[in-house]
Short mmCIF file of C-alpha atoms and ligand atoms in Angstrom, two decimals:
data_model
loop_
_atom_site.label_atom_id
_atom_site.label_comp_id
_atom_site.label_asym_id
_atom_site.label_seq_id
_atom_site.Cartn_x
_atom_site.Cartn_y
_atom_site.Cartn_z
CA MET A 182 -7.85 6.53 -19.07
CA LYS A 183 -5.94 6.94 -16.18
CA HIS A 184 -2.68 8.48 -15.93
CA PHE A 185 -0.14 8.50 -13.58
CA ILE A 186 0.90 11.53 -12.39
CA ASN A 187 0.20 12.22 -8.13
CA ILE A 188 0.46 9.51 -5.79
CA ARG A 189 -2.84 12.28 -4.43
CA ASP A 190 -4.67 11.88 -7.64
CA ILE A 191 -5.31 8.19 -7.57
CA SER A 192 -7.62 6.55 -5.01
CA ILE A 193 -5.99 4.03 -1.98
CA ASN A 194 -7.74 0.85 -3.79
CA ASN A 195 -5.76 1.24 -6.62
CA LEU A 196 -2.51 1.96 -5.16
CA LYS A 197 -2.82 -1.14 -2.91
CA LYS A 198 -3.79 -2.53 -6.10
CA ILE A 199 -0.39 -1.22 -7.95
CA ILE A 200 1.56 -3.15 -4.52
CA LEU A 201 -0.48 -6.01 -4.63
CA GLU A 202 0.07 -6.89 -8.19
CA ALA A 203 3.68 -5.37 -8.39
CA LYS A 204 4.26 -8.33 -5.43
CA LYS A 205 2.45 -11.28 -7.36
CA ARG A 206 4.20 -10.61 -10.31
CA LYS A 207 7.31 -10.63 -8.63
CA SER A 208 6.73 -13.96 -6.80
CA LYS A 209 6.79 -15.25 -10.06
CA ARG A 210 10.03 -14.13 -12.07
CA LYS A 211 12.11 -16.39 -10.21
CA ASN A 212 14.58 -18.52 -12.51
CA PHE A 213 13.38 -15.73 -15.56
CA ASN A 214 16.01 -14.02 -17.54
CA THR A 215 15.57 -10.08 -17.12
CA LEU A 216 14.16 -9.78 -20.47
CA ASP A 217 11.65 -12.86 -20.38
CA ALA A 218 7.82 -11.96 -20.65
CA ASP A 219 5.54 -12.73 -18.13
CA LYS A 220 3.53 -16.15 -18.50
CA ASP A 221 0.59 -13.95 -19.27
CA SER A 222 2.37 -11.28 -21.34
CA PRO A 223 -0.82 -8.84 -21.00
CA LEU A 224 1.05 -5.85 -22.59
CA LYS A 225 2.38 -7.53 -25.79
CA GLY A 226 2.95 -5.34 -28.87
CA LYS A 227 2.17 -2.31 -26.82
CA LEU A 228 4.97 0.77 -27.65
CA LEU A 229 5.66 2.75 -23.96
CA ILE A 230 7.17 6.29 -25.36
CA GLN A 231 9.48 7.95 -22.84
CA MET A 232 11.37 10.91 -22.49
CA PHE A 233 13.56 12.64 -20.13
CA GLU A 234 14.72 16.22 -20.01
CA LYS A 235 17.18 15.30 -16.68
CA PRO A 236 19.69 12.13 -16.02
CA SER A 237 18.13 9.14 -15.21
CA LEU A 238 19.92 5.88 -14.50
CA ARG A 239 17.26 3.73 -12.39
CA THR A 240 14.19 5.34 -13.80
CA ARG A 241 15.02 4.75 -17.17
CA LEU A 242 16.10 1.24 -17.11
CA SER A 243 13.33 0.14 -14.59
CA PHE A 244 10.75 1.71 -17.38
CA TYR A 245 12.54 -0.30 -20.40
CA ILE A 246 12.56 -3.79 -18.29
CA ALA A 247 9.11 -3.30 -16.90
CA ILE A 248 7.37 -3.06 -20.24
CA LYS A 249 9.76 -5.34 -21.88
CA GLN A 250 8.93 -7.98 -19.42
CA LEU A 251 4.91 -7.48 -19.98
CA ASN A 252 5.69 -7.83 -23.39
CA GLY A 253 5.82 -4.47 -24.52
CA GLY A 254 8.42 -2.74 -26.17
CA ALA A 255 9.36 0.80 -24.63
CA LEU A 256 11.27 3.80 -27.58
CA THR A 257 13.66 6.53 -25.46
CA LEU A 258 13.63 9.79 -27.12
CA ARG A 259 15.50 13.08 -26.61
CA PRO A 260 14.25 15.90 -26.16
CA ASP A 261 17.52 17.52 -27.80
CA GLU A 262 16.44 15.37 -30.67
CA LEU A 263 13.04 16.46 -31.14
CA HIS A 264 11.67 19.53 -33.00
CA LEU A 265 9.79 20.71 -29.57
CA ASN A 266 11.21 23.41 -27.72
CA LYS A 267 14.13 25.17 -29.97
CA GLY A 268 12.79 23.56 -33.37
CA GLY A 269 9.18 25.26 -32.73
CA GLU A 270 7.02 22.41 -32.94
CA SER A 271 4.26 23.09 -30.56
CA LEU A 272 3.74 20.80 -27.52
CA SER A 273 -0.18 20.00 -28.62
CA ASP A 274 1.30 18.74 -32.11
CA THR A 275 4.06 16.57 -30.34
CA ALA A 276 1.91 15.59 -28.15
CA LYS A 277 -0.36 14.14 -31.10
CA ILE A 278 2.23 11.71 -32.94
CA ILE A 279 2.79 10.12 -29.61
CA SER A 280 -0.13 9.33 -28.64
CA THR A 281 -0.95 7.83 -32.30
CA PHE A 282 2.60 6.25 -32.60
CA GLY A 283 2.84 5.19 -28.98
CA ASN A 284 0.18 3.38 -26.36
CA ALA A 285 1.90 5.11 -23.30
CA PHE A 286 4.25 8.51 -22.32
CA MET A 287 6.54 8.50 -19.60
CA LEU A 288 7.97 12.39 -18.96
CA ARG A 289 10.59 13.00 -16.58
CA THR A 290 10.93 16.98 -16.85
CA ASP A 291 11.46 19.88 -14.48
CA ASN A 292 8.31 21.49 -15.34
CA ASP A 293 5.06 20.57 -14.01
CA LYS A 294 2.92 22.25 -16.38
CA LYS A 295 4.28 20.40 -18.95
CA LEU A 296 3.15 17.52 -17.43
CA GLU A 297 -0.33 19.07 -17.62
CA GLU A 298 -0.30 20.35 -20.77
CA PHE A 299 0.72 16.82 -22.49
CA LYS A 300 -2.09 15.10 -20.68
CA LYS A 301 -4.34 17.63 -22.13
CA HIS A 302 -3.45 16.84 -25.34
CA MET A 303 -2.81 13.19 -25.26
CA THR A 304 -5.30 10.39 -25.64
CA ILE A 305 -2.45 7.74 -24.44
CA PRO A 306 -1.92 7.52 -20.57
CA ILE A 307 0.89 9.65 -19.28
CA ILE A 308 3.37 9.10 -16.35
CA ASN A 309 5.02 11.00 -14.16
CA GLY A 310 8.74 9.59 -13.94
CA LEU A 311 9.90 12.99 -11.85
CA SER A 312 8.82 16.45 -11.75
CA PHE A 313 10.30 19.34 -9.72
CA SER A 314 8.06 18.49 -7.49
CA SER A 315 7.22 15.34 -7.39
CA HIS A 316 8.44 11.77 -7.63
CA PRO A 317 5.34 9.22 -7.48
CA SER A 318 6.66 6.03 -9.26
CA GLN A 319 9.96 6.28 -6.65
CA VAL A 320 7.37 6.90 -3.62
CA LEU A 321 5.10 3.66 -4.38
CA SER A 322 7.79 1.23 -5.01
CA ASP A 323 9.69 2.73 -1.99
CA VAL A 324 6.00 1.49 0.31
CA PHE A 325 6.49 -1.68 -1.80
CA THR A 326 9.77 -2.30 -0.38
CA ILE A 327 9.21 -1.17 2.97
CA GLU A 328 6.06 -3.64 3.32
CA GLU A 329 8.46 -6.53 1.73
CA ILE A 330 11.00 -5.80 4.16
CA LYS A 331 8.55 -5.35 7.07
CA LYS A 332 6.10 -8.12 6.60
CA LYS A 333 3.50 -5.63 7.44
CA SER A 334 1.11 -2.71 6.31
CA ILE A 335 3.33 0.15 5.89
CA SER A 336 0.27 1.71 8.47
CA LYS A 337 1.88 -0.29 10.91
CA LEU A 338 5.27 1.92 10.93
CA GLN A 339 6.64 5.22 11.63
CA ILE A 340 8.30 6.42 8.93
CA CYS A 341 11.39 9.20 8.95
CA TRP A 342 12.71 11.43 6.20
CA ILE A 343 15.66 13.24 7.36
CA GLY A 344 16.82 16.21 4.47
CA ASP A 345 15.36 18.59 1.98
CA SER A 346 11.86 19.37 0.96
CA ASN A 347 12.19 17.62 -2.13
CA ASN A 348 10.20 15.91 -4.37
CA VAL A 349 10.29 13.13 -3.26
CA LEU A 350 9.42 14.11 0.34
CA ASN A 351 6.56 15.68 -1.16
CA SER A 352 5.31 12.01 -2.88
CA LEU A 353 6.76 10.87 0.24
CA ILE A 354 4.07 12.98 1.85
CA GLU A 355 1.36 12.25 -0.35
CA ALA A 356 1.65 8.69 0.53
CA SER A 357 1.70 8.87 4.26
CA VAL A 358 -1.97 10.25 3.84
CA LYS A 359 -3.21 8.07 1.52
CA PHE A 360 -1.60 4.78 3.15
CA SER A 361 -2.15 6.62 6.73
CA PHE A 362 1.47 5.97 7.98
CA LYS A 363 2.96 8.23 10.29
CA LEU A 364 5.86 10.56 9.52
CA ASN A 365 8.31 12.03 11.02
CA ILE A 366 10.31 15.37 8.67
CA GLY A 367 13.75 16.48 10.41
CA CYS A 368 14.50 19.36 8.32
CA PRO A 369 16.23 22.60 8.46
CA LYS A 370 13.88 25.42 9.74
CA LYS A 371 14.00 27.25 6.86
CA TYR A 372 13.84 23.70 4.87
CA GLU A 373 10.21 23.00 5.68
CA PRO A 374 7.95 21.24 3.08
CA ILE A 375 5.84 23.65 0.78
CA LYS A 376 2.32 25.55 3.41
CA SER A 377 0.10 23.98 1.12
CA LEU A 378 0.92 20.52 0.94
CA LEU A 379 1.36 20.49 4.52
CA ARG A 380 -2.30 21.86 5.28
CA TRP A 381 -3.64 18.80 2.21
CA ALA A 382 -2.47 16.53 4.65
CA LYS A 383 -3.61 17.87 7.68
CA LYS A 384 -7.06 18.22 5.76
CA ASN A 385 -6.77 14.92 4.77
CA LYS A 386 -6.21 13.50 8.60
CA GLY A 387 -2.49 12.83 7.60
CA LYS A 388 -0.25 11.86 10.46
CA VAL A 389 2.93 14.21 9.19
CA ASN A 390 5.29 15.91 12.04
CA ILE A 391 7.76 18.31 11.43
CA PHE A 392 11.17 18.26 13.76
CA ASN A 393 14.34 20.52 13.52
CA ASP A 394 16.44 17.96 15.09
CA ILE A 395 17.03 15.25 13.45
CA LYS A 396 17.75 12.85 16.81
CA LYS A 397 13.95 13.58 17.66
CA ALA A 398 12.85 13.36 14.44
CA ALA A 399 14.18 9.85 14.23
CA MET A 400 13.33 8.75 17.35
CA GLY A 401 11.45 5.17 17.38
CA SER A 402 11.27 4.96 13.64
CA ASP A 403 11.40 1.62 11.68
CA VAL A 404 12.63 3.43 8.48
CA LEU A 405 15.21 5.89 7.97
CA PHE A 406 14.55 8.00 4.14
CA THR A 407 16.48 10.67 2.97
CA ASP A 408 17.96 12.05 -0.37
CA LYS A 409 19.79 14.55 -1.99
CA VAL A 410 20.56 17.46 -0.20
CA ILE A 411 21.12 19.32 -3.56
CA SER A 412 18.66 17.84 -6.17
CA MET A 413 18.59 18.07 -10.38
CA ASN A 414 18.52 21.62 -11.31
CA ASP A 415 18.78 23.34 -8.17
CA LYS A 416 18.84 26.25 -8.58
CA VAL A 417 20.18 27.55 -5.45
CA ASN A 418 23.53 28.02 -3.82
CA LYS A 419 25.09 24.87 -3.45
CA SER A 420 27.80 25.80 -0.85
CA LYS A 421 25.29 27.95 1.47
CA LYS A 422 22.59 25.48 0.84
CA LEU A 423 25.30 22.19 2.35
CA LYS A 424 26.47 24.30 4.96
CA ASP A 425 22.70 24.89 6.06
CA PHE A 426 22.22 20.72 6.10
CA LYS A 427 25.63 19.89 7.72
CA ASN A 428 23.86 18.78 11.02
CA PHE A 429 20.90 17.10 9.18
CA LYS A 430 23.67 13.46 7.62
CA VAL A 431 22.06 10.59 8.09
CA THR A 432 25.23 8.87 10.07
CA SER A 433 25.14 5.55 12.57
CA LYS A 434 23.80 7.66 15.82
CA ILE A 435 21.10 8.51 14.23
CA MET A 436 20.28 4.96 12.97
CA SER A 437 20.77 4.52 16.54
CA CYS A 438 17.72 6.66 17.17
CA ALA A 439 15.75 4.89 15.32
CA LYS A 440 14.08 1.03 16.37
CA LYS A 441 17.07 -1.48 16.60
CA ASP A 442 15.46 -2.90 13.67
CA ALA A 443 14.93 -0.26 11.24
CA ILE A 444 16.00 0.08 7.59
CA PHE A 445 17.65 2.97 5.97
CA LEU A 446 16.13 3.97 2.06
CA HIS A 447 17.94 6.78 -0.28
CA CYS A 448 16.43 6.95 -4.04
CA LEU A 449 19.72 7.34 -5.18
CA PRO A 450 21.75 8.91 -6.74
CA ARG A 451 23.38 9.78 -3.08
CA GLY A 452 25.60 12.59 -2.36
CA SER A 453 26.65 13.82 1.34
CA GLU A 454 23.86 13.43 3.01
CA VAL A 455 24.89 9.91 4.49
CA SER A 456 27.56 8.19 5.49
CA ASN A 457 29.26 5.38 4.20
CA GLU A 458 29.16 3.99 7.15
CA VAL A 459 25.31 3.57 7.08
CA PHE A 460 25.22 3.80 2.85
CA LEU A 461 27.18 0.62 2.94
CA GLY A 462 25.77 -1.12 6.29
CA LYS A 463 23.92 -3.62 7.44
CA GLN A 464 20.64 -1.62 7.77
CA SER A 465 21.12 -0.21 4.49
CA LYS A 466 18.57 -2.21 1.81
CA VAL A 467 19.29 0.98 -1.13
CA TRP A 468 19.84 -1.72 -3.82
CA GLN A 469 16.92 -4.08 -2.85
CA GLN A 470 14.33 -0.48 -3.57
CA ALA A 471 16.56 0.25 -6.48
CA LEU A 472 16.09 -3.13 -8.38
CA ASN A 473 11.94 -3.04 -7.07
CA ARG A 474 11.20 -0.56 -8.95
CA ILE A 475 11.15 -2.87 -12.32
CA TYR A 476 7.99 -4.64 -10.15
CA VAL A 477 6.44 -1.31 -9.33
CA GLN A 478 6.42 0.11 -12.76
CA LYS A 479 4.83 -3.14 -14.25
CA SER A 480 1.96 -2.29 -12.00
CA ILE A 481 1.91 1.23 -13.19
CA LEU A 482 1.79 0.38 -16.81
CA LEU A 483 -1.15 -2.42 -15.92
CA TYR A 484 -2.68 0.91 -14.00
CA CYS A 485 -2.57 2.76 -16.78
CA PHE A 486 -3.14 0.19 -19.36
CA GLY A 487 -6.71 -0.45 -17.53
CA LYS A 488 -5.08 -3.92 -17.31
CA LEU A 489 -4.97 -4.38 -12.94
CA ARG A 490 -6.27 -7.55 -11.49
N1 LIG B 1381 16.01 7.12 -7.74
C1 LIG B 1381 15.79 7.59 -8.93
O1 LIG B 1381 14.74 8.12 -9.59
O2 LIG B 1381 16.74 7.36 -9.99
P1 LIG B 1381 17.18 7.97 -11.38
O3 LIG B 1381 17.40 8.86 -11.16
O4 LIG B 1381 18.68 7.92 -11.52
O5 LIG B 1381 16.57 7.65 -12.46
N1 LIG B 1382 15.63 14.32 -5.52
C1 LIG B 1382 16.34 14.01 -6.26
C2 LIG B 1382 15.60 12.88 -6.85
C3 LIG B 1382 16.46 12.37 -8.06
C4 LIG B 1382 15.56 10.58 -8.08
C5 LIG B 1382 16.08 15.20 -8.13
O1 LIG B 1382 15.27 15.30 -7.81
O2 LIG B 1382 17.36 15.36 -7.85
#
């Protein structure tokens, strides 16, 4: 049984297969309605149970549509309507029930340990739909979007991240090692990525460089990423953190440091870390990026069900 919890745990062979499958399936969906099933109906009759302990728009919609397009179905649980937590039902019993009623479980949680606990007690695949420390389905989908737009392997591109060292960046660092692309990170000194992850990247021949000057980070890049300075449930002094990031905003001036044909990506939702001009400008591919989540979620599901071709 295959789980999808972190990019670092998945072989590059399987990661590439996931991307390729997404490409194949996307190309076959011209003239399909959103909920029409793919012709081969690979997950006919399968139920994906999803639970969000934090807000979500894109991940919720894309997993729902993904399983429907594979001819399965989805049920979304609200954590406040379960007996788990306040009602006193144990995680292991909850996991057992979810495993016997459903065929795969997607969880968005603040608590990375909870993903591991569920994994321990589940007999069905578990998918990380964002945790405190990672957002693997987002980043894998972003690799797909970049290769789709740039029409070349991401290993030949220079990627730049400007902003907070959060869950999305952690997964991007893992992806940069796995897919072997150069990653420049531009962030304030005291918000650099966690040392253990950087050590892991270095040990695995990662090409990760950190800059405290965003112009230097952006210089010559093919792709510029950013994300909110304040993530969901970020337990920080918000006004202080926003002030610390005052000079780390993606503006047209920063875009002009990157390559002429560079693209701008943002997982959404957005805050004040990007100017309207960039976000709504020609180089921004954020809407295509968001919609592509559907295609990569489909492949992630097929990977978990052992059905990748
Ligand atoms: N990018 C992303 O995961 O969006 P949601 O939080 O809306 O799911
Ligand atoms: N870093 C953001 C990503 C949202 C999709 C957060 O965790 O809130």
